[in-house]
Coordinates of C-alpha atoms in Angstrom, one line a residue:
X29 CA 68.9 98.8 155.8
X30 CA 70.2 96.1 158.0
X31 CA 70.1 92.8 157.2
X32 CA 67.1 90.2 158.4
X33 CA 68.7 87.6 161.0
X34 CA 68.6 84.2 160.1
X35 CA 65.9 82.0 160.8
X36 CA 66.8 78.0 160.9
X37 CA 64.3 74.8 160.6
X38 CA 62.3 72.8 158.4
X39 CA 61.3 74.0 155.0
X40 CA 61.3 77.7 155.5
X41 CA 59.6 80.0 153.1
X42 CA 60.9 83.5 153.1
X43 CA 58.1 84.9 155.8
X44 CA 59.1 82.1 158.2
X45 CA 56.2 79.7 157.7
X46 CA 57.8 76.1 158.0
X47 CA 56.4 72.8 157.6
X48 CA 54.3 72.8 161.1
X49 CA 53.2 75.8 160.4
X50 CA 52.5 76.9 156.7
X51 CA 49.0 78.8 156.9
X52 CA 48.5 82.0 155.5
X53 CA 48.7 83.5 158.8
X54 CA 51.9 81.8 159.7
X55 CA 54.3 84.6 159.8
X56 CA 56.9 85.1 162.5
X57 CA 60.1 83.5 164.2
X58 CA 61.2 83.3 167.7
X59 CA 64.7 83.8 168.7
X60 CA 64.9 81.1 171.5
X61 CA 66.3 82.0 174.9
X62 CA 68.7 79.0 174.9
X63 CA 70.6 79.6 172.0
X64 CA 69.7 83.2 171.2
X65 CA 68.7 81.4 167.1
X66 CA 65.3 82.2 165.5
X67 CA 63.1 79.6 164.5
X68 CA 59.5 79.3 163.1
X69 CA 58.3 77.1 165.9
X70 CA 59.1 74.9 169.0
X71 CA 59.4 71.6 166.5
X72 CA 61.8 73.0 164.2
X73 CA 63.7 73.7 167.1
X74 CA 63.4 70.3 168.7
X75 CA 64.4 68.6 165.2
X76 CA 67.2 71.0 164.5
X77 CA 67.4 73.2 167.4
X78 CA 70.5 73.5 170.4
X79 CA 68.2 70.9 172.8
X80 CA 68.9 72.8 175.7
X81 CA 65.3 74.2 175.8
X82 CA 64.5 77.5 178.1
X83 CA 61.3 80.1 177.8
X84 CA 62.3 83.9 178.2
X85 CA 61.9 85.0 181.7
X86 CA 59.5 87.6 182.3
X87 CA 62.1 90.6 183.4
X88 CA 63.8 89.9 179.7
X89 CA 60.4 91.0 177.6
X90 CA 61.9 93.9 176.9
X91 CA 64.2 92.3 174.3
X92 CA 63.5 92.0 170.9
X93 CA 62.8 88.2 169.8
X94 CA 60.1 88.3 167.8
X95 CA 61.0 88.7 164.0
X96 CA 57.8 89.6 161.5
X97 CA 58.3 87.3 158.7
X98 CA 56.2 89.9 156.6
X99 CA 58.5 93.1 156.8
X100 CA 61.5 91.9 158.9
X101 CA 61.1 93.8 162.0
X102 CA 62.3 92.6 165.0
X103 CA 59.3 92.6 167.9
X104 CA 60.0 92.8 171.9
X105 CA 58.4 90.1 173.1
X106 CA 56.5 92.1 175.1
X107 CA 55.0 94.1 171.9
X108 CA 54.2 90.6 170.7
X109 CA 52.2 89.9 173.2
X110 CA 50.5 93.3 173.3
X111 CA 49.8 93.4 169.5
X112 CA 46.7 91.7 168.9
X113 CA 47.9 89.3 166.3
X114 CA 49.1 91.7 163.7
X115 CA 52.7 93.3 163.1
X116 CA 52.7 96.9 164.8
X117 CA 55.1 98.2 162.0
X118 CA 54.0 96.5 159.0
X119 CA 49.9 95.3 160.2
X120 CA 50.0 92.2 158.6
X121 CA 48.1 89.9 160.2
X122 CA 49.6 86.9 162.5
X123 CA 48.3 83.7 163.6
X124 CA 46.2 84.1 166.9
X125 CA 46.3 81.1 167.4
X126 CA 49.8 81.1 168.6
X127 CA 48.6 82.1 171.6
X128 CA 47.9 78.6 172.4
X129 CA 51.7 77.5 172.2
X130 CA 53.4 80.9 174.3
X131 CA 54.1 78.7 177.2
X132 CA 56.4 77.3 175.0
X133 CA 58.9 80.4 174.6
X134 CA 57.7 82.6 176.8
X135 CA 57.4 82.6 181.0
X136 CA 53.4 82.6 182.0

């Protein structure tokens, strides 16, 4: 079994949740275009991030940057998108309202 990647920022808990974060729900890391690191959220990236902020373009979803903080599996960002807020390997549930903040990491 291969070993989960790293996720970096403030006050992580071992499903990802971080200080900004920290609801039940609260369970995945993003692996940021810029410097290719996983973080919980966009302000654990700006406090201890690369500052060199990009969104994945659209012709990259295919890539996996999207890490379940439940069972460790590594999403596409497209499968992110497309999974109705709950981990298509593990089905633990994920916080919908991420949706609000995709702009963020993702091109829309």
């Amino acid at each position: 079994m291969s070993e989960r990647p790293h996720v970096t920022g403030l006050d992580v808990d071992p499903e990802t949740r971080c200080r900004h974060y920290h609801s039940e729900f609260d369970r995945i890391a993003i692996r940021f275009h810029c410097c290719g690191e996983y973080f919980p959220c966009f302000q654990c990236h700006e406090a201890v991030g690369c500052n060199n902020k990009s969104v994945w373009p659209k012709e990259q979803f295919n890539e996996k940057a999207v890490l379940c903080g439940a069972c460790g599996n590594e999403l596409s960002i497209r499968d992110y998108l497309d999974c109705a807020s709950s981990c298509p390997h593990c089905a633990a549930p994920f916080n919908p309202g991420c949706s609000l903040h995709k702009h963020l990491y993702f091109e829309v």
